[in-house]
mmCIF file of C-alpha atoms and ligand atoms in Angstrom:
data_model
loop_
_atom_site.group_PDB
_atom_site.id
_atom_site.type_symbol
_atom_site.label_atom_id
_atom_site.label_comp_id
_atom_site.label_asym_id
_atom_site.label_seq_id
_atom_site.Cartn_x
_atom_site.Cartn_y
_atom_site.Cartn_z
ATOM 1 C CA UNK A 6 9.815 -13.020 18.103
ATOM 2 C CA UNK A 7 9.150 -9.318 18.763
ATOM 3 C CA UNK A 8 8.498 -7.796 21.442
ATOM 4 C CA UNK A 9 6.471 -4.079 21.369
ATOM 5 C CA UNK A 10 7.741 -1.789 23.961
ATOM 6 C CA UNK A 11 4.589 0.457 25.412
ATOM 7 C CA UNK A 12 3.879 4.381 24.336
ATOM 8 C CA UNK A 13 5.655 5.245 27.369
ATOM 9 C CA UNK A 14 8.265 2.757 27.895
ATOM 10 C CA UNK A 15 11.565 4.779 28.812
ATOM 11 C CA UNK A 16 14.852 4.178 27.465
ATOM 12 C CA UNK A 17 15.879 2.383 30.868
ATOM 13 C CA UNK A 18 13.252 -0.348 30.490
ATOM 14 C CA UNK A 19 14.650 -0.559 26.711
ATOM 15 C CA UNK A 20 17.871 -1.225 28.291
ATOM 16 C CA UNK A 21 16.957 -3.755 30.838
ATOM 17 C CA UNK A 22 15.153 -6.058 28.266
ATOM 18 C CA UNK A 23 18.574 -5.997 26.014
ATOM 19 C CA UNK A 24 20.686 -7.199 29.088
ATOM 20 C CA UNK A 25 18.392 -9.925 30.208
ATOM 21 C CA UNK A 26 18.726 -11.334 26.275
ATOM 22 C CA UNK A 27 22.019 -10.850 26.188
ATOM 23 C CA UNK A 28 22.500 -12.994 29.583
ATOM 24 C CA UNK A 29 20.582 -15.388 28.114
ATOM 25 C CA UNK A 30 22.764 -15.814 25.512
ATOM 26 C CA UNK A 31 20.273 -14.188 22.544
ATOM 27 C CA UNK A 32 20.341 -10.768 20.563
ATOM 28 C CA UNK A 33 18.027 -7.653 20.813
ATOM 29 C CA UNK A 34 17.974 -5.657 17.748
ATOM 30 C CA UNK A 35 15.873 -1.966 18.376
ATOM 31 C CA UNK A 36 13.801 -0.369 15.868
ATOM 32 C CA UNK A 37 12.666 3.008 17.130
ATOM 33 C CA UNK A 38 9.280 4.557 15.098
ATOM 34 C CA UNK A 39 7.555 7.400 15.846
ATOM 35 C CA UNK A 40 5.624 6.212 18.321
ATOM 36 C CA UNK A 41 6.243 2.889 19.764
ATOM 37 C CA UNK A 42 10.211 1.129 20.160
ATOM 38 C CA UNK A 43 10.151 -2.991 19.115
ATOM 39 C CA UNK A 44 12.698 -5.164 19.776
ATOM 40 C CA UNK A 45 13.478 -8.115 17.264
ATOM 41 C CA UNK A 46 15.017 -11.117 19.045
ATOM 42 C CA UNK A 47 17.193 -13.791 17.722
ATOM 43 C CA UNK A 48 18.848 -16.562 19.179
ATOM 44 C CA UNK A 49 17.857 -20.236 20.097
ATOM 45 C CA UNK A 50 14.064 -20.397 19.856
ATOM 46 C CA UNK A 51 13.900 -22.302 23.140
ATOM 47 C CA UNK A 52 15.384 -20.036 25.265
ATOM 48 C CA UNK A 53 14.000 -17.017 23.727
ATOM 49 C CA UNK A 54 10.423 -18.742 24.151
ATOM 50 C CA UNK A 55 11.675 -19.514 27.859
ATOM 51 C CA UNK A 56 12.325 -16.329 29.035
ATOM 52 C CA UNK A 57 9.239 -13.849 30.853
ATOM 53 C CA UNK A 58 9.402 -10.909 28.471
ATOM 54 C CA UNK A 59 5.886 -10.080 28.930
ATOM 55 C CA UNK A 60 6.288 -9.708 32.728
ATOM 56 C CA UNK A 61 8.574 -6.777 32.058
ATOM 57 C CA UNK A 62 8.243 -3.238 32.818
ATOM 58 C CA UNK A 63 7.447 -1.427 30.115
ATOM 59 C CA UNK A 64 6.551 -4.357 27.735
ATOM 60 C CA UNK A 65 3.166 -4.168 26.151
ATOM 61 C CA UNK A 66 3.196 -7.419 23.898
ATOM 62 C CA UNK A 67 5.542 -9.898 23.060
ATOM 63 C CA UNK A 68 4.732 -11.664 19.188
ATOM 64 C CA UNK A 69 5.730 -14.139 17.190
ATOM 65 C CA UNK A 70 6.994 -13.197 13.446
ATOM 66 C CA UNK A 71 5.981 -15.861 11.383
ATOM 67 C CA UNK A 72 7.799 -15.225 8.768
ATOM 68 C CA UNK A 73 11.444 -17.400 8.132
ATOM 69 C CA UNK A 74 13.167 -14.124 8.367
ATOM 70 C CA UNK A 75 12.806 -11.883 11.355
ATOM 71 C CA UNK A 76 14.837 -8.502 11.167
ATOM 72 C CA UNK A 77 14.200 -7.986 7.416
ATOM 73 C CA UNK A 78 10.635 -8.264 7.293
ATOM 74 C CA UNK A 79 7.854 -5.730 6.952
ATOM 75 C CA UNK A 80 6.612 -7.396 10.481
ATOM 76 C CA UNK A 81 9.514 -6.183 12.416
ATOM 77 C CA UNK A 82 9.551 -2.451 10.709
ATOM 78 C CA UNK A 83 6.905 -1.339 8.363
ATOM 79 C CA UNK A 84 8.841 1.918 7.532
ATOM 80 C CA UNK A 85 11.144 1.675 4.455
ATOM 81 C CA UNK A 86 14.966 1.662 5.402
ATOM 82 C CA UNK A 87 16.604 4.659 3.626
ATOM 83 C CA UNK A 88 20.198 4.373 3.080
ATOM 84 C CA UNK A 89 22.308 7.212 2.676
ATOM 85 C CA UNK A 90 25.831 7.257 2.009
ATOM 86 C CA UNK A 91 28.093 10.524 0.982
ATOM 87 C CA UNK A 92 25.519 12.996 1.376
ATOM 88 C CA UNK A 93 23.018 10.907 -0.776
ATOM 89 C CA UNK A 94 20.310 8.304 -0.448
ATOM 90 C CA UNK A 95 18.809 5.392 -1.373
ATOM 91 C CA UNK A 96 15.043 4.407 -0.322
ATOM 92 C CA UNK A 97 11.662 5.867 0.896
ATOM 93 C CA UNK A 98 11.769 7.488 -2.278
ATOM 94 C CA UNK A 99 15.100 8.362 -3.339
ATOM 95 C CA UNK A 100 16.361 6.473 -6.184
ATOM 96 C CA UNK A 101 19.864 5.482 -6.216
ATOM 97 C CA UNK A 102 21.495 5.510 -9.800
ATOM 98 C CA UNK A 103 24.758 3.251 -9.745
ATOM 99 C CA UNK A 104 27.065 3.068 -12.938
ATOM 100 C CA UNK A 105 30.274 2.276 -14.385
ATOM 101 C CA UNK A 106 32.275 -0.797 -15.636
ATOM 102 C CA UNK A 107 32.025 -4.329 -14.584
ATOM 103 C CA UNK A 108 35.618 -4.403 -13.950
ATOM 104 C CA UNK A 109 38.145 -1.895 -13.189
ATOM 105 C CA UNK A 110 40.694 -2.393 -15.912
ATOM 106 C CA UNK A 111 43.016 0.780 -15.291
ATOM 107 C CA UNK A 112 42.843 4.078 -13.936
ATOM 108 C CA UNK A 113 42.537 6.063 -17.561
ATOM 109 C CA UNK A 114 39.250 3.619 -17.964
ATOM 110 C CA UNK A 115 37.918 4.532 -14.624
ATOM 111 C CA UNK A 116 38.367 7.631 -14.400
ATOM 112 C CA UNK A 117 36.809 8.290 -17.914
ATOM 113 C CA UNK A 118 33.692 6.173 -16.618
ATOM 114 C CA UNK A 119 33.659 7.731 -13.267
ATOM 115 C CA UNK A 120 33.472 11.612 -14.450
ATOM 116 C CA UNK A 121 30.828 10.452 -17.461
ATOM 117 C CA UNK A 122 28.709 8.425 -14.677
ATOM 118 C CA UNK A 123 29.096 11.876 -12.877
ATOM 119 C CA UNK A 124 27.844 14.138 -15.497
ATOM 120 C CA UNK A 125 24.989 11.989 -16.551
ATOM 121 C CA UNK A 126 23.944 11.990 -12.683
ATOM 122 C CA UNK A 127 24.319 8.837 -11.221
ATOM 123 C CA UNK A 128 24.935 8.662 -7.565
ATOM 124 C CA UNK A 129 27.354 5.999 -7.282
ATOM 125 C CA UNK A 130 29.961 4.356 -9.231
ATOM 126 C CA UNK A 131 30.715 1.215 -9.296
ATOM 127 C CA UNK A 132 33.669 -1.237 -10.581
ATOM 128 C CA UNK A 133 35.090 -4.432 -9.411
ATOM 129 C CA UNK A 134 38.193 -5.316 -8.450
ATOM 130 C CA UNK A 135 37.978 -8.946 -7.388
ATOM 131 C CA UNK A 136 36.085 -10.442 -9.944
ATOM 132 C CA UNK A 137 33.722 -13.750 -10.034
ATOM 133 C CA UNK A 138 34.423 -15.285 -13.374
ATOM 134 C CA UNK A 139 32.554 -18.270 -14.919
ATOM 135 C CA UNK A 140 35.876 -19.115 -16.229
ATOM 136 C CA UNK A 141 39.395 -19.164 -14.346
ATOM 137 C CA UNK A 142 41.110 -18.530 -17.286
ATOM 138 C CA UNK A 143 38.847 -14.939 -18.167
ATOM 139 C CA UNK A 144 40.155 -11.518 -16.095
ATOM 140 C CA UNK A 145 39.928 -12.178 -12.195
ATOM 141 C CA UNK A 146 40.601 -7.967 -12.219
ATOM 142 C CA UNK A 147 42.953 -6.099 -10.717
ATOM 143 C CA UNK A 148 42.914 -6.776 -6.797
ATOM 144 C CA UNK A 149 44.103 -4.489 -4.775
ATOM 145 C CA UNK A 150 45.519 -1.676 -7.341
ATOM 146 C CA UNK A 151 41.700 -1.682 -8.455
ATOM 147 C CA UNK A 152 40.288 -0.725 -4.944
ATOM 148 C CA UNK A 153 43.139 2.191 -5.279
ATOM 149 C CA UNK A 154 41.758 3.422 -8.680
ATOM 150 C CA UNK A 155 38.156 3.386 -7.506
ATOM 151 C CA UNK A 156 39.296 5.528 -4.007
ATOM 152 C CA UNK A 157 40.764 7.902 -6.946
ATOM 153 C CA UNK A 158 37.754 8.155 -8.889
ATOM 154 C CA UNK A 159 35.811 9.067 -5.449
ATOM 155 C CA UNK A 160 38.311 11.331 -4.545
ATOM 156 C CA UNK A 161 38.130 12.919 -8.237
ATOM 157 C CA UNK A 162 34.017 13.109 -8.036
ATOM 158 C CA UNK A 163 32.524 12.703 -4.845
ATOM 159 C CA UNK A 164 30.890 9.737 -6.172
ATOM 160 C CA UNK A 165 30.511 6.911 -3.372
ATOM 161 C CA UNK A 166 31.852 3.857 -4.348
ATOM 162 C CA UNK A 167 30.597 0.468 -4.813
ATOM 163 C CA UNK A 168 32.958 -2.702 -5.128
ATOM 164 C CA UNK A 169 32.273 -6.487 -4.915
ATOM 165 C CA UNK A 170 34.083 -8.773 -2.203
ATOM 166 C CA UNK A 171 34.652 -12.004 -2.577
ATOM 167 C CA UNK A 172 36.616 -13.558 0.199
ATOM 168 C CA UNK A 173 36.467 -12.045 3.770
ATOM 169 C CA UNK A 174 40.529 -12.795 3.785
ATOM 170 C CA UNK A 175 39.952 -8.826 1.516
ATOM 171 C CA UNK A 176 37.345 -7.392 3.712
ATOM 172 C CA UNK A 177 39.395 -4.929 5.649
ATOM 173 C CA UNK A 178 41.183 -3.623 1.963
ATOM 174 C CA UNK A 179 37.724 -3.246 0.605
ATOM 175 C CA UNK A 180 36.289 -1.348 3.738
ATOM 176 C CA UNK A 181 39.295 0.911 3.761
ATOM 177 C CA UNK A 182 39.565 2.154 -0.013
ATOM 178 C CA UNK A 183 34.982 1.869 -0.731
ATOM 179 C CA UNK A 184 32.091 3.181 0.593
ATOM 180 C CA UNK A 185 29.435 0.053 -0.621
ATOM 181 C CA UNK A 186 30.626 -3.774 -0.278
ATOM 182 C CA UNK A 187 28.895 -5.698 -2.973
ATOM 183 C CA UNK A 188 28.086 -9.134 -2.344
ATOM 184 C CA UNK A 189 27.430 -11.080 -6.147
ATOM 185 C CA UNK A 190 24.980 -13.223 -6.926
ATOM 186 C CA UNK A 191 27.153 -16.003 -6.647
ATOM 187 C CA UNK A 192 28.076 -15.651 -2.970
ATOM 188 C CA UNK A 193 24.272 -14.642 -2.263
ATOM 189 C CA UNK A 194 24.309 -17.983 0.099
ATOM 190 C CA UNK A 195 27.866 -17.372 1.133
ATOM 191 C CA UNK A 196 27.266 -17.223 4.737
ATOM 192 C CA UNK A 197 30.636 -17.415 6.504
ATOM 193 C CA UNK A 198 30.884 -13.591 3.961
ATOM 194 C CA UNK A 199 27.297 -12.793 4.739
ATOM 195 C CA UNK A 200 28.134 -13.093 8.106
ATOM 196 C CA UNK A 201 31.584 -11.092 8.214
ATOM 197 C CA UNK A 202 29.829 -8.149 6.042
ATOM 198 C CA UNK A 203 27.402 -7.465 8.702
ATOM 199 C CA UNK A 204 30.190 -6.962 11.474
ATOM 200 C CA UNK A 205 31.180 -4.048 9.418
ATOM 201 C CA UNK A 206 29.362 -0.220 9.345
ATOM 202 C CA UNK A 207 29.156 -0.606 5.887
ATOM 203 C CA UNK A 208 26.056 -0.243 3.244
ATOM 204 C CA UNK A 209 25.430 -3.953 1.022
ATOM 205 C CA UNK A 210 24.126 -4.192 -1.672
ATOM 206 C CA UNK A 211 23.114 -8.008 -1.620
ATOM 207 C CA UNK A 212 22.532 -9.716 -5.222
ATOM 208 C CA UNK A 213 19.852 -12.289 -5.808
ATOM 209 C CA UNK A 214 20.907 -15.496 -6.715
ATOM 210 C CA UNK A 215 20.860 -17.311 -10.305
ATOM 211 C CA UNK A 216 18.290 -19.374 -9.039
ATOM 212 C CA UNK A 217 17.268 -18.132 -6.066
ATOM 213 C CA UNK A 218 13.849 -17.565 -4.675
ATOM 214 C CA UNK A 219 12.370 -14.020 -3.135
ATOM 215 C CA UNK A 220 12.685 -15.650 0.398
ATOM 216 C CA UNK A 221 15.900 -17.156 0.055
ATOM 217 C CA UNK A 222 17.375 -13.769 -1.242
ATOM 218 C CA UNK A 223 15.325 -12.424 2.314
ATOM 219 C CA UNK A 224 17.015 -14.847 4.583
ATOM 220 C CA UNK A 225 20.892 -14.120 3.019
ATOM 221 C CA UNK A 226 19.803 -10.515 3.921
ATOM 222 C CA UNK A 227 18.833 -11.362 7.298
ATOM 223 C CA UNK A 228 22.666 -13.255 8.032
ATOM 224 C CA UNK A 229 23.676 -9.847 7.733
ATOM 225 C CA UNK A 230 21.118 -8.011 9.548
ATOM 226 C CA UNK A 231 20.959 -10.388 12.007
ATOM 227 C CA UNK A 232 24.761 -9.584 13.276
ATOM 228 C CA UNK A 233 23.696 -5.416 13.342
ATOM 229 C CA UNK A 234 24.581 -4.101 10.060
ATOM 230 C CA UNK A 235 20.831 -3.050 8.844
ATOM 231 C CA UNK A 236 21.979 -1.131 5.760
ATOM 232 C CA UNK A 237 21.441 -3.858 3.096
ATOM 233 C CA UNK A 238 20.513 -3.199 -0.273
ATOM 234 C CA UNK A 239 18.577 -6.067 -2.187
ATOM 235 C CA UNK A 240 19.638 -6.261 -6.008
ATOM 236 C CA UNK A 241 17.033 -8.229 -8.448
ATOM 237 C CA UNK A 242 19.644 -9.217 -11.165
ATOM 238 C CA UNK A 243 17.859 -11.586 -13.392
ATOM 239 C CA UNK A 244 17.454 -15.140 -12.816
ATOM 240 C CA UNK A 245 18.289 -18.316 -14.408
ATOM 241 C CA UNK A 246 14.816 -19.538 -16.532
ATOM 242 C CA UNK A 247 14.533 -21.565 -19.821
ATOM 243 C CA UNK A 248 14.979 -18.030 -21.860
ATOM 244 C CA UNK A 249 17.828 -17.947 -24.215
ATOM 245 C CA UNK A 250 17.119 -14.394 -25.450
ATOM 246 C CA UNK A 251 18.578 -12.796 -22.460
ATOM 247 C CA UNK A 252 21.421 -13.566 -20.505
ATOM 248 C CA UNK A 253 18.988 -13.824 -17.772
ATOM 249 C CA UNK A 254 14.827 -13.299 -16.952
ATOM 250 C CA UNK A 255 14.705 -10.340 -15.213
ATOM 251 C CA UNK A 256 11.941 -10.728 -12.312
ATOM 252 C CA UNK A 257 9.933 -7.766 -11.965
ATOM 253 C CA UNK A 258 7.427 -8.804 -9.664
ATOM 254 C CA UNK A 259 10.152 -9.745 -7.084
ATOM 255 C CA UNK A 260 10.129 -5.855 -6.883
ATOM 256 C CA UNK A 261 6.790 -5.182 -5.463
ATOM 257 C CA UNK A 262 6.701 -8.825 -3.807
ATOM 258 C CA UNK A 263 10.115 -7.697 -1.882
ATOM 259 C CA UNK A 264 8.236 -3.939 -0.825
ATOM 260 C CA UNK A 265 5.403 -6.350 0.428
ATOM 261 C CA UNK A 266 7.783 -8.480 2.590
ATOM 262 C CA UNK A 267 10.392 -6.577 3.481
ATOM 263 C CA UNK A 268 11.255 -2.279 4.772
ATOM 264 C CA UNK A 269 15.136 -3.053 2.850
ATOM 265 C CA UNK A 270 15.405 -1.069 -0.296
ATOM 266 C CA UNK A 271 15.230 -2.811 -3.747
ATOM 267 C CA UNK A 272 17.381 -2.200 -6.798
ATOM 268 C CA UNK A 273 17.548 -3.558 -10.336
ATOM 269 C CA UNK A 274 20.593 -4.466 -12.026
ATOM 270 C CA UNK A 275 19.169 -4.667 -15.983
ATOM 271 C CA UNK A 276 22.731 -5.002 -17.614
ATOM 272 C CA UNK A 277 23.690 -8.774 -15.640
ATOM 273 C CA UNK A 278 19.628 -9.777 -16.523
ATOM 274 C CA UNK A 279 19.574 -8.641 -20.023
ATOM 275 C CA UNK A 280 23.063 -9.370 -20.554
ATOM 276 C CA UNK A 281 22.502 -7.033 -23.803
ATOM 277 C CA UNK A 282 22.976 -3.203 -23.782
ATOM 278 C CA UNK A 283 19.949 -1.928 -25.658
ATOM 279 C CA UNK A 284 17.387 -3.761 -23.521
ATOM 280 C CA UNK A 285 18.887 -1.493 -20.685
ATOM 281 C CA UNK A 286 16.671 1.372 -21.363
ATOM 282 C CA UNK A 287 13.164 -0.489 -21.205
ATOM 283 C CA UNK A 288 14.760 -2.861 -18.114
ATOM 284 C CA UNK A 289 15.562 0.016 -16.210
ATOM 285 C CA UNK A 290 12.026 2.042 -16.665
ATOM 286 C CA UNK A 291 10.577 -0.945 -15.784
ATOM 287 C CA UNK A 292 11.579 -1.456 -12.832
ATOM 288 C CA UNK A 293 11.431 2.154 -11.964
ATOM 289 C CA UNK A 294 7.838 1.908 -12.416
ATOM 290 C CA UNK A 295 7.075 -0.754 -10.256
ATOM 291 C CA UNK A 296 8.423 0.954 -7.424
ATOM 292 C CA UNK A 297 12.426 -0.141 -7.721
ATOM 293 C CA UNK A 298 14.594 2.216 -5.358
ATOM 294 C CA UNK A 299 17.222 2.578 -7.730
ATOM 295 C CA UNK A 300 19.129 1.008 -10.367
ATOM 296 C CA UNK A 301 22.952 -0.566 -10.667
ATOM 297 C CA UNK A 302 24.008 -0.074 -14.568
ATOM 298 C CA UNK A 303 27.314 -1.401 -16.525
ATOM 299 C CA UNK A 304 28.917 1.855 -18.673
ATOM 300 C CA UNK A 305 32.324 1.584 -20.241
ATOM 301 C CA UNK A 306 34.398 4.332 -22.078
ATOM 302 C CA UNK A 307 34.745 1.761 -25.023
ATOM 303 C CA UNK A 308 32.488 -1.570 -24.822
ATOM 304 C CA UNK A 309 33.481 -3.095 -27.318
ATOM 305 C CA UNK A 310 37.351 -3.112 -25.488
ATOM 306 C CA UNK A 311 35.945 -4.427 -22.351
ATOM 307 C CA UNK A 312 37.888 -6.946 -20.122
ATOM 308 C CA UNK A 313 34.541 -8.354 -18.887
ATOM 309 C CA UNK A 314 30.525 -7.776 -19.982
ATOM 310 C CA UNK A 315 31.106 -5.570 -22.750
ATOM 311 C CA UNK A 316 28.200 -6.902 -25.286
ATOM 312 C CA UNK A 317 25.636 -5.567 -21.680
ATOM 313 C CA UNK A 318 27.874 -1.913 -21.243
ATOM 314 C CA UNK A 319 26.237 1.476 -22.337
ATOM 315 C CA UNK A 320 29.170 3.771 -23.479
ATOM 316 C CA UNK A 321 28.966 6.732 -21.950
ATOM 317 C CA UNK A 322 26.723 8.848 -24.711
ATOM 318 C CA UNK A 323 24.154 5.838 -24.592
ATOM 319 C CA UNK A 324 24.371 6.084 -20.268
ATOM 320 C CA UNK A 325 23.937 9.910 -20.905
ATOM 321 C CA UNK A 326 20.807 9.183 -23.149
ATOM 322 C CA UNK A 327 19.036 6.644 -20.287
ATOM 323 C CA UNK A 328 20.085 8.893 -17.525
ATOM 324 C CA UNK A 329 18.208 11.103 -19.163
ATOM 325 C CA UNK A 330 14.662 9.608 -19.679
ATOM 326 C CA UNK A 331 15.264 7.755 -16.069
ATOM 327 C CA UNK A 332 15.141 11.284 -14.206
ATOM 328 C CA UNK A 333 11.946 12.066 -15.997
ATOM 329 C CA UNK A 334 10.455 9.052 -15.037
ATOM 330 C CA UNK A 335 11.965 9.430 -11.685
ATOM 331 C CA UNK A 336 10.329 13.251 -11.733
ATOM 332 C CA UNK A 337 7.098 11.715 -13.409
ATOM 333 C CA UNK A 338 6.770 9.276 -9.996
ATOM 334 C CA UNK A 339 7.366 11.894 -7.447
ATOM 335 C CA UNK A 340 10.316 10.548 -6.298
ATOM 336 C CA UNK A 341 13.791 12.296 -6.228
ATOM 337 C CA UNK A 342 17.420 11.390 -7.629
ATOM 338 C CA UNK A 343 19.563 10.432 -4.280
HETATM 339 C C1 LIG B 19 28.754 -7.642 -11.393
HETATM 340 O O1 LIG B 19 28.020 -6.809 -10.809
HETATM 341 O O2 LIG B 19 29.679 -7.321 -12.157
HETATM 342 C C2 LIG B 19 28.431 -9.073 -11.239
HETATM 343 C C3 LIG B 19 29.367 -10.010 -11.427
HETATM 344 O O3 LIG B 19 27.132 -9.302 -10.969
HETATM 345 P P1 LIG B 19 26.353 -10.644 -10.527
HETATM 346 O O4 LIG B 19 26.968 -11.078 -9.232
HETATM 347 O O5 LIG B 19 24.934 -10.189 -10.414
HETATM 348 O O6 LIG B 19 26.549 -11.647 -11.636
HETATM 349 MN MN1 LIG B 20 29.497 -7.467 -14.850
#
């Protein structure tokens, strides 16, 4: 439920409704627009319907959001959330451009990608250092020494960093040594790590499931919303269909369908969904045109060398080359890098 605070509510009445939830055992999240404060509720639906919000000072409605998801949805803000992390931003019209290798492999590699990825003008790099591997036998990546290597390559370009965790047991390493926590497609419906990501003050970006519905990829989001971190980033990364060409079907309408349900920003991964590096180009332009907020791409100083994804990486003329043609399309739609 959601309650709308009046035109003139003060910050006092604000407060008073937050205590009385949080007595009451349920949660008060605030999202202040321009004009009127609403309060998202969660908590046990019987003793949030119990309680006499409406008689409150300052209240001027109390509403039911009918959607599964509460916090996430377009019902509870209807402004896009803009995300901005070392001095740039992702959202409301800045588009985020994330590259680098799937896996951090050593600090020569990294630092190669990192200052290419910088030159071409992405906005983030990325590289993991715990890695989810169909196989156990394949490169699990480096750990620990890989979280040091990325907070190298940050230091060396001012590049925010995105890294994947995988077990909350590394949370606090990851927090200390990146500036994104990535949570993969195959923990989209971790919760217990849903859960312990949105304790932190960290940006997420969240990955969509192999075979995971829109709404499904909405209500992971909200496990982490729902516990006050609000800076999640949705990732469409292809989903599992009965296509063989690709790796994976990359879902294009979940773009727009994701803007129609819910203010978080949207980005598109084409590298995991094509699984092949020259559909990267069209992938990514795609989704730029219908309406992504940015885009997470694999680049690697020599593919063909690579520890993990190599046949999907763009060596770093190729990510030069797309980088390119994405900030004229990005220029085209009126929209800014970062
Ligand atoms: C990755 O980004 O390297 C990755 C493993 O992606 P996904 O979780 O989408 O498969
Ligand atoms: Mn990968």
């Amino acid at each position: 439920m959601m309650i709308v605070m009046r035109e003139d509510a003060t910050p006092e009445e604000v407060e008073r409704i937050l205590e009385r939830l949080d007595n009451a055992g349920a949660k008060g999240h605030v999202s202040t627009g321009d004009v009127v404060t609403v309060i998202g509720v969660s908590g046990e639906r019987d003793v949030i319907a119990g309680l006499p919000l409406e008689a409150y000072p300052g209240v001027d409605k109390v509403l039911p959001i009918l959607r599964p998801y509460k916090l996430v949805s377009r019902e509870f803000r209807n402004t896009p959330t803009i995300i901005t992390v070392g001095g740039t931003s992702l959202g409301g019209g800045h588009i985020g451009l994330i590259a680098g290798p799937c896996s951090v492999e050593s600090r020569e590699q990294l630092l190669e990608a990192a200052h290419a990825a910088k030159a071409a003008g992405a906005t983030m790099l990325r590289g993991g250092a715990f890695k989810p591997r169909t196989s156990p036998y394949a490169f699990q990546g480096l750990g620990v020494e890989g979280l040091e290597i990325l907070a190298e390559a940050r230091e060396a370009t001012g590049l925010p960093v995105v890294t994947e965790l995988m077990d909350p047991r590394h949370l606090d390493d990851v927090v200390k040594y990146s500036d994104v926590i990535q949570i993969g497609a195959r923990n989209m419906q971790n919760f217990q790590l849903l859960s312990a990501v949105g304790e932190v003050d960290r940006p997420i970006v969240l990955k969509r499931g192999l075979a995971a519905t829109i709404d499904e990829l909405l209500m992971a989001a909200e496990y982490i919303v729902k516990e006050g971190n609000d800076k999640v980033i949705l990732c469409e990364r292809g989903i599992r269909t009965f296509e063989t060409a690709t790796r994976n079907t990359l879902d294009i309408s979940a773009i727009p369908i994701i803007k129609q349900r819910s203010h978080l920003p949207v980005i598109v991964d084409p590298s995991h969904a094509a699984g092949k590096a020259d559909l990267v180009e069209p992938l990514s332009l795609a989704a730029l045109a219908a309406g992504a907020d940015g885009l997470m791409i694999e680049m690697h100083p020599t593919p063909e060398t690579a520890l993990s994804d190599g046949a999907q990486s763009l060596d770093p003329a190729q990510f030069t080359r797309v980088a390119a043609r994405l900030q004229a399309m990005i220029a085209w739609m009126g929209t800014t890098l970062g």
